[in-house]
Coordinates of C-alpha atoms in Angstrom, one line a residue:
M1 CA 131.4 127.0 112.0
K2 CA 128.4 125.1 110.4
V3 CA 125.7 127.5 108.8
P4 CA 122.3 126.4 109.3
R5 CA 120.8 124.7 106.5
P6 CA 117.8 127.2 106.5
V7 CA 120.0 130.3 106.1
L8 CA 122.0 128.9 103.1
S9 CA 119.6 129.9 100.5
V10 CA 119.7 133.8 101.8
L11 CA 123.5 133.6 102.2
L12 CA 123.6 132.8 98.4
L13 CA 121.8 136.0 97.6
L14 CA 124.7 138.1 98.9
P15 CA 126.4 138.6 95.6
I16 CA 123.1 140.0 94.0
F17 CA 122.7 142.4 96.8
A18 CA 126.4 143.4 95.8
A19 CA 125.5 143.9 92.3
C20 CA 122.4 145.7 92.9
T21 CA 124.3 148.0 95.1
G22 CA 127.2 148.7 93.0
G23 CA 129.5 146.8 95.5
G24 CA 133.1 145.7 94.6
P25 CA 136.4 146.3 95.4
G26 CA 137.1 149.6 97.3
S27 CA 133.2 150.0 98.0
A28 CA 133.0 149.8 101.5
P29 CA 129.9 151.8 102.0
A30 CA 128.2 149.5 99.8
S31 CA 129.7 146.4 101.5
S32 CA 128.7 147.3 104.5
S33 CA 125.0 148.0 103.5
V34 CA 125.0 144.6 101.8
A35 CA 126.1 143.0 105.2
S36 CA 123.3 144.8 107.3
V37 CA 120.6 143.6 104.7
Q38 CA 121.9 140.2 104.9
Q39 CA 122.2 140.0 108.6
A40 CA 118.7 141.0 108.9
L41 CA 117.2 138.5 106.8
V42 CA 119.4 135.9 108.4
A43 CA 117.7 136.8 111.7
A44 CA 114.5 136.8 110.3
V45 CA 114.9 133.4 109.1
E46 CA 116.7 132.2 112.2
R47 CA 113.5 133.6 114.6
S48 CA 110.9 132.0 112.5
V49 CA 112.2 128.5 111.2
P50 CA 111.7 126.7 114.5
S51 CA 107.7 127.8 114.5
V52 CA 107.4 126.0 110.9
V53 CA 106.3 122.5 110.8
N54 CA 105.9 119.7 108.3
I55 CA 102.6 118.2 107.8
R56 CA 102.3 114.7 106.4
T57 CA 98.8 113.3 105.6
V58 CA 97.7 109.9 104.6
T59 CA 94.1 109.5 102.8
R60 CA 92.7 106.0 102.5
F61 CA 90.7 105.1 99.3
A62 CA 87.8 102.4 99.5
R63 CA 87.7 99.4 97.4
G64 CA 87.4 100.4 93.7
A65 CA 88.4 103.9 94.2
Q66 CA 90.4 105.8 91.7
G67 CA 93.8 106.8 92.9
S68 CA 96.1 109.4 91.8
V69 CA 98.2 107.2 89.4
R70 CA 96.7 106.9 85.8
T71 CA 97.3 105.4 82.5
P72 CA 96.8 108.1 79.4
D73 CA 92.9 106.8 79.0
G74 CA 92.4 107.7 82.9
R75 CA 92.2 104.2 84.4
P76 CA 94.4 103.0 87.0
P77 CA 97.3 100.9 86.0
E78 CA 96.5 96.8 86.3
Y79 CA 98.8 96.4 89.1
L80 CA 97.0 99.1 91.2
V81 CA 93.7 97.5 90.1
D82 CA 95.0 94.0 91.3
L83 CA 96.1 95.6 94.4
L84 CA 93.0 97.3 95.3
E85 CA 91.2 94.0 94.9
E86 CA 93.5 92.2 97.1
N87 CA 93.8 94.8 100.1
G88 CA 90.4 96.7 99.9
G89 CA 91.9 100.1 99.3
F90 CA 95.4 102.1 99.3
R91 CA 96.7 105.3 100.6
E92 CA 98.0 108.3 99.2
N93 CA 100.7 110.5 100.9
S94 CA 101.1 114.3 100.8
L95 CA 103.2 116.8 102.3
G96 CA 102.5 120.4 103.4
S97 CA 103.6 122.8 105.7
G98 CA 102.2 124.9 108.9
V99 CA 103.0 127.5 111.2
I100 CA 102.8 127.2 115.1
V101 CA 100.4 130.0 116.6
G102 CA 100.2 128.6 120.2
E103 CA 102.8 127.2 122.4
D104 CA 100.2 124.5 123.6
G105 CA 100.0 123.1 120.1
L106 CA 98.0 125.2 118.0
I107 CA 99.0 125.1 114.2
V108 CA 97.3 127.0 111.1
T109 CA 97.9 125.4 107.6
N110 CA 96.1 125.3 104.5
E111 CA 92.6 123.6 104.3
H112 CA 93.8 121.7 101.1
V113 CA 96.8 120.3 102.7
I114 CA 94.7 118.1 104.9
R115 CA 91.5 117.9 103.0
D116 CA 89.9 114.5 103.3
A117 CA 92.9 113.3 105.2
D118 CA 92.6 110.1 107.5
E119 CA 95.5 110.6 109.5
I120 CA 97.8 113.9 109.9
V121 CA 101.2 113.9 111.3
V122 CA 103.1 117.0 112.3
R123 CA 106.9 117.1 112.4
L124 CA 108.6 119.9 114.5
S125 CA 111.9 121.7 113.7
D126 CA 113.3 119.2 116.2
R127 CA 112.1 116.3 114.1
S128 CA 109.8 114.9 116.9
E129 CA 106.3 113.8 115.6
Y130 CA 102.9 114.1 116.7
R131 CA 99.3 113.0 115.4
A132 CA 97.1 116.1 115.0
K133 CA 93.5 116.7 115.1
V134 CA 91.4 119.1 112.8
V135 CA 90.1 121.8 115.0
G136 CA 88.4 123.3 112.0
A137 CA 88.8 124.1 108.3
D138 CA 87.5 126.7 106.0
V139 CA 87.3 126.1 102.2
R140 CA 86.6 129.6 101.5
T141 CA 89.7 131.1 102.5
D142 CA 91.7 127.8 102.5
V143 CA 92.7 128.0 106.0
A144 CA 92.7 125.2 108.6
V145 CA 93.6 124.8 112.1
L146 CA 95.2 121.7 113.7
R147 CA 96.2 120.6 117.4
I148 CA 98.7 118.5 118.8
Q149 CA 99.7 117.6 122.3
P150 CA 103.1 118.3 122.8
T151 CA 105.2 117.5 125.6
G152 CA 106.3 120.9 126.5
K153 CA 105.7 124.7 125.3
L154 CA 106.2 125.0 121.4
P155 CA 108.2 128.0 119.6
V156 CA 105.8 130.7 118.4
A157 CA 105.8 132.3 115.1
M158 CA 105.4 136.2 115.5
L159 CA 102.5 137.4 113.6
G160 CA 102.7 140.8 111.5
D161 CA 99.8 143.2 110.3
S162 CA 99.3 142.2 106.6
S163 CA 97.3 145.5 106.3
R164 CA 100.6 147.4 106.4
L165 CA 102.1 145.4 103.6
R166 CA 103.6 147.5 101.0
V167 CA 104.4 146.5 97.2
G168 CA 108.2 146.1 96.9
E169 CA 109.0 144.9 100.6
F170 CA 111.2 141.7 101.1
A171 CA 109.2 138.6 101.2
I172 CA 110.5 135.2 102.8
A173 CA 108.8 132.0 102.0
V174 CA 109.7 129.0 104.5
G175 CA 108.3 125.5 104.0
N176 CA 108.9 122.0 102.8
P177 CA 108.9 122.1 99.2
F178 CA 108.8 118.6 97.7
G179 CA 109.7 117.2 101.5
L180 CA 112.8 119.3 101.5
E181 CA 112.3 120.5 105.1
S182 CA 113.1 124.1 106.3
T183 CA 113.4 125.6 102.8
V184 CA 114.0 129.2 102.6
T185 CA 113.3 131.5 99.5
L186 CA 113.3 135.3 99.1
G187 CA 111.8 137.7 97.0
V188 CA 109.3 140.7 97.1
V189 CA 105.8 141.5 97.8
S190 CA 104.5 141.9 94.1
A191 CA 100.9 142.9 94.9
T192 CA 98.6 143.3 97.5
G193 CA 94.7 142.7 97.4
R194 CA 95.1 140.4 94.6
S195 CA 92.3 138.4 93.1
A196 CA 93.7 134.5 92.1
E197 CA 90.1 133.6 90.8
P198 CA 89.1 131.3 89.0
D199 CA 92.2 129.3 90.0
L200 CA 91.5 129.7 93.8
E201 CA 88.0 129.3 95.3
G202 CA 86.8 132.4 97.1
G203 CA 89.9 134.0 96.8
D204 CA 90.1 137.7 96.2
D205 CA 92.4 139.2 98.6
F206 CA 95.9 137.8 98.3
I207 CA 99.6 138.9 98.6
Q208 CA 101.2 138.1 95.4
T209 CA 104.9 137.3 95.7
D210 CA 107.9 136.2 93.5
A211 CA 109.3 134.4 96.2
S212 CA 109.5 130.8 95.0
I213 CA 106.7 128.6 96.0
N214 CA 106.5 125.0 95.3
P215 CA 104.5 122.0 96.2
G216 CA 104.8 121.5 99.9
N217 CA 105.1 125.0 100.5
S218 CA 101.4 125.4 101.3
G219 CA 100.4 126.0 104.6
G220 CA 104.0 127.6 105.3
P221 CA 104.7 131.1 106.5
L222 CA 105.1 134.4 104.1
L223 CA 107.7 136.5 106.4
N224 CA 108.6 140.1 106.3
A225 CA 112.1 141.4 106.8
R226 CA 111.7 141.4 110.6
G227 CA 110.5 137.7 110.6
E228 CA 107.0 138.3 111.2
V229 CA 104.4 136.2 109.4
V230 CA 102.5 138.2 107.0
G231 CA 100.9 135.6 105.1
I232 CA 100.3 131.8 104.8
N233 CA 101.3 130.7 101.3
T234 CA 98.6 129.0 99.4
A235 CA 99.1 128.7 95.8
M236 CA 101.2 129.0 92.6
V237 CA 100.7 129.8 88.9
T238 CA 102.1 126.8 87.2
A239 CA 101.9 128.3 83.9
G240 CA 104.4 131.2 85.0
Q241 CA 107.4 131.6 87.1
G242 CA 107.6 134.0 90.0
I243 CA 103.7 134.0 90.6
G244 CA 102.9 132.8 94.0
F245 CA 100.0 133.7 96.4
A246 CA 99.6 133.9 100.2
I247 CA 96.6 134.5 102.4
P248 CA 97.2 137.6 104.5
I249 CA 97.7 136.9 108.0
N250 CA 95.0 139.3 109.3
T251 CA 92.4 137.0 107.5
V252 CA 93.9 134.0 108.8
R253 CA 93.9 135.5 112.4
S254 CA 90.1 136.2 111.9
V255 CA 89.3 132.7 110.6
E256 CA 91.3 130.9 113.3
Q257 CA 89.3 132.6 115.9
D258 CA 86.0 131.2 114.5
L259 CA 87.3 127.7 114.0
V260 CA 88.8 127.5 117.5
A261 CA 85.6 128.9 119.2
H262 CA 82.9 127.2 116.8
G263 CA 84.8 124.6 114.3
T264 CA 83.4 126.7 111.5
V265 CA 83.3 130.1 110.2
R266 CA 80.4 132.2 111.1
R267 CA 79.8 134.6 107.8
G268 CA 77.2 137.3 107.5
W269 CA 74.4 137.2 104.8
L270 CA 71.8 139.5 103.6
G271 CA 70.3 137.8 100.7
L272 CA 71.4 140.2 97.9
G273 CA 72.4 140.2 94.2
I274 CA 74.7 142.8 93.4
Q275 CA 76.8 144.2 90.5
V276 CA 79.3 146.8 89.6
L277 CA 78.0 150.6 88.8
P278 CA 79.2 151.8 85.4
P279 CA 79.0 155.5 84.9
D280 CA 76.3 154.7 82.1
L281 CA 73.9 152.8 84.6
A282 CA 74.5 155.4 87.3
D283 CA 73.3 158.0 84.9
A284 CA 70.3 155.8 83.9
F285 CA 69.3 155.3 87.7
G286 CA 69.5 158.9 88.5
A287 CA 72.9 158.8 90.5
K288 CA 75.5 160.4 88.2
G289 CA 78.9 160.7 89.4
E290 CA 77.8 158.3 92.5
K291 CA 80.2 155.5 93.6
G292 CA 78.3 152.4 95.0
I293 CA 76.9 149.1 93.8
L294 CA 73.7 147.9 92.3
V295 CA 71.4 145.8 93.7
N296 CA 70.1 143.3 91.1
R297 CA 68.3 140.7 93.2
V298 CA 66.8 140.5 96.6
V299 CA 66.1 137.1 98.0
P300 CA 62.3 136.5 99.2
G301 CA 62.3 136.4 103.0
S302 CA 66.0 137.5 103.4
P303 CA 67.3 140.0 106.0
A304 CA 67.5 142.5 103.0
E305 CA 64.1 141.9 102.1
R306 CA 62.8 142.5 105.7
G307 CA 64.9 145.7 105.9
G308 CA 63.1 147.4 102.8
V309 CA 66.0 147.1 100.2
R310 CA 65.0 146.8 96.8
M311 CA 65.8 145.9 93.3
G312 CA 67.1 148.6 91.9
D313 CA 68.7 150.4 95.0
I314 CA 72.1 151.5 94.6
L315 CA 74.3 150.9 97.8
V316 CA 76.4 153.5 99.0
S317 CA 77.4 152.7 102.4
F318 CA 77.5 149.8 104.9
G319 CA 77.1 151.1 108.3
K320 CA 80.1 154.1 108.5
A321 CA 82.3 152.2 105.7
R322 CA 81.8 153.9 102.1
I323 CA 81.2 151.1 99.4
S324 CA 83.5 151.3 96.2
G325 CA 83.0 147.8 95.0
V326 CA 81.4 144.5 94.9
K327 CA 84.2 142.7 96.5
E328 CA 84.5 145.3 99.6
F329 CA 81.0 144.9 100.1
Q330 CA 81.0 141.1 100.5
R331 CA 83.9 141.1 102.7
L332 CA 82.0 143.7 105.2
V333 CA 79.1 141.6 105.2
A334 CA 80.8 138.4 105.6
A335 CA 82.9 139.7 108.4
T336 CA 79.9 141.0 110.5
A337 CA 78.8 139.0 113.2
P338 CA 75.4 137.3 112.6
G339 CA 72.4 139.0 114.7
S340 CA 74.2 142.7 114.2
P341 CA 71.9 145.5 113.0
V342 CA 73.5 147.6 110.2
T343 CA 72.1 150.6 108.5
L344 CA 72.8 150.9 104.8
E345 CA 72.5 154.2 103.0
V346 CA 71.0 153.6 99.5
L347 CA 70.2 155.6 96.5
R348 CA 66.5 155.0 95.1
E349 CA 65.3 157.2 92.3
G350 CA 67.6 160.0 93.0
K351 CA 67.0 160.1 96.8
R352 CA 69.1 159.0 100.0
V353 CA 67.3 156.0 101.9
A354 CA 68.4 154.4 105.0
A355 CA 67.5 150.8 105.5
T356 CA 68.4 148.8 108.7
V357 CA 69.0 145.3 108.2
T358 CA 69.9 142.5 110.5
V359 CA 72.7 140.2 109.5
E360 CA 72.1 136.5 109.5
E361 CA 74.6 133.8 109.3
A362 CA 75.4 132.5 105.7
E363 CA 74.6 128.6 105.1
K364 CA 77.4 126.4 106.3
Q365 CA 77.4 124.1 103.2
A366 CA 81.0 123.1 102.6
E367 CA 82.3 125.9 104.8
G368 CA 83.6 124.2 107.6
R369 CA 84.9 121.1 109.0
R370 CA 84.3 119.3 112.4
P371 CA 87.1 116.9 113.5
P372 CA 86.4 113.5 112.2
P373 CA 85.3 110.8 114.4
R374 CA 87.7 109.0 116.3
E375 CA 88.2 105.2 116.1
P376 CA 87.8 103.6 119.1
V377 CA 90.9 102.6 121.2
D378 CA 92.0 99.9 123.6
P379 CA 94.1 100.7 126.7
L380 CA 97.3 100.9 124.7
G381 CA 96.0 103.6 122.5
M382 CA 95.4 101.4 119.4
A383 CA 92.5 99.9 117.0
V384 CA 93.4 97.0 115.2
R385 CA 91.9 94.6 112.7
A386 CA 92.4 91.1 111.4
V387 CA 94.9 90.6 108.4
P388 CA 93.5 88.8 105.4
K389 CA 95.0 85.4 105.0
H390 CA 96.5 86.1 101.6
L391 CA 98.1 89.0 102.8
L392 CA 99.8 87.0 106.0
R393 CA 101.0 84.3 103.0
E394 CA 102.6 87.1 101.1
M395 CA 104.2 88.6 104.3
E396 CA 105.0 85.2 105.3
L397 CA 103.5 85.3 108.7
R398 CA 101.5 83.0 110.7
G399 CA 99.4 85.4 112.1
G400 CA 99.0 89.0 113.6
V401 CA 96.8 92.0 113.8
E402 CA 97.0 95.0 111.6
V403 CA 97.4 98.4 113.4
T404 CA 94.6 100.7 111.9
F405 CA 94.9 103.7 114.4
V406 CA 97.3 104.9 117.1
E407 CA 96.4 107.7 119.5
T408 CA 99.0 110.4 120.1
A409 CA 100.6 110.5 123.5
S410 CA 99.2 106.9 124.2
P411 CA 101.5 104.2 125.4
A412 CA 101.5 102.5 121.7
W413 CA 102.4 105.7 120.1
D414 CA 105.1 106.5 122.8
G415 CA 106.6 103.1 122.6
G416 CA 106.9 103.4 118.9
V417 CA 103.9 101.6 117.2
R418 CA 102.6 103.2 114.2
E419 CA 99.7 102.6 111.6
G420 CA 100.2 99.9 109.4
D421 CA 102.2 97.8 111.7
V422 CA 101.4 94.2 112.1
L423 CA 101.4 93.1 115.8
L424 CA 102.9 89.5 116.3
S425 CA 103.3 89.0 119.8
I426 CA 102.7 91.0 123.2
N427 CA 105.1 90.0 126.1
R428 CA 106.2 86.8 124.0
E429 CA 102.4 85.9 123.9
T430 CA 102.0 84.9 120.2
V431 CA 99.0 87.0 118.4
R432 CA 97.7 85.2 115.6
G433 CA 94.3 87.1 115.7
L434 CA 91.9 89.4 117.3
D435 CA 90.9 87.2 120.2
E436 CA 94.3 86.4 121.1
Y437 CA 95.4 90.1 121.0
R438 CA 92.6 91.1 123.0
K439 CA 93.6 88.5 126.0
A440 CA 97.1 89.7 125.6
V441 CA 96.2 93.0 126.1
S442 CA 93.9 92.3 129.2
R443 CA 96.7 90.2 130.8
L444 CA 99.2 93.2 130.5
P445 CA 100.1 94.5 134.1
K446 CA 98.9 98.0 134.6
G447 CA 101.8 100.4 134.8
R448 CA 104.5 98.3 134.2
P449 CA 106.9 98.2 131.3
A450 CA 106.0 95.4 128.4
F451 CA 107.0 94.9 124.8
A452 CA 105.7 93.9 121.6
L453 CA 106.9 92.3 118.3
V454 CA 105.9 94.0 115.1
Y455 CA 106.3 93.6 111.5
R456 CA 106.9 96.7 109.3
E457 CA 108.1 97.0 106.1
G458 CA 109.6 93.5 105.7
A459 CA 111.0 93.7 108.9
Q460 CA 110.5 92.5 112.7
L461 CA 111.1 94.8 115.6
Y462 CA 110.4 95.1 119.2
V463 CA 108.8 98.2 120.6
A464 CA 108.1 99.3 124.2
L465 CA 104.5 99.3 125.8
K466 CA 102.8 100.2 128.9
S467 CA 99.2 99.8 129.7
R468 CA 97.5 102.7 131.4

């Protein structure tokens, strides 16, 4: 029987479980226990792998832009400089992972996976590919939501409850490290509520795991032993081994809902500067033995100022929630819907005072991202441009037009046309430039099959077309 490739990594751990439980010859109970654990983990992997996708992005750099390839002095190699001057720019590809959360094509991944991407292609577990559009992305939590238009219903991941995670639980990471699809690694939950600052912007509530996370795992799921997604893998510590981080799935759910509804994350804001309250400061402010945080700044005209909060106040509670730390308070405020009134309990000069504030929406600078404007397309679902003469000479072509964009689920996409192809002819009509291309497209019989000859990576091939 052929064992599914994603399961191999888990199967290889069987000797480890046997050693840990003292299993060996004549130890039937231990062997039975190990087998049960193994089967549970294999079942968890098999349930989750179909909902994990590969994400490939392409970023175009304008003429003169600095690419990712550098010489020791920081300059691009000479051959890249020449290439930039010849073709007006180049592309940089990257790989990541994602998780299907909606059977209609909704996918969550990391913001850094799709950041600045001009093209996003999603490959499903059945190896079918779709062009994805960005629904929204949030830099602070490193969460992005994509949408594809599948031909049928997709397998959806089972989402767990990250608030119930315990240190020591099994943790299974699934993703595409270094482009190796459906790779499974196993470890444990090393810590929760972990801060990864300053390495991760805005990160203060991560799941830490020793399950191996490598480049390409970003955006993939961290599973529990039941196959439920409890986190989205986001980063690793390159200076050490066995230290990786995942965004709690409860945070991802909240961000996803905002991105789908608004295209950005709406966070609450009060306009306060705050700091920890050590015992000596609590004593100095007449609040010995009290827990809370200290207000060191009130922004003029802010909700906090209008609500009567003052510098030197000690914040004790936010609504019904007691405040024990700075990050906890920041999360409470950020998670409050703008426009909501909240009562703050403060200690001021030894007395308890109530201040009612109305939370406002935080500024959205760099917080959200709307889908980039789509290039105009023709009836085939393509956008094209003229090919420079010197490139035609290098490719030994007499003419053609370069495909710069292909719309997902369009006649061109379904027929096999891809960005970067050079169209040479349509229905045997030679295409030497834009005018001839437009005329050939206009003469295509609507709803009837047609074909085109394209040049791709040094070879010519025919693809099918059908005008809509």
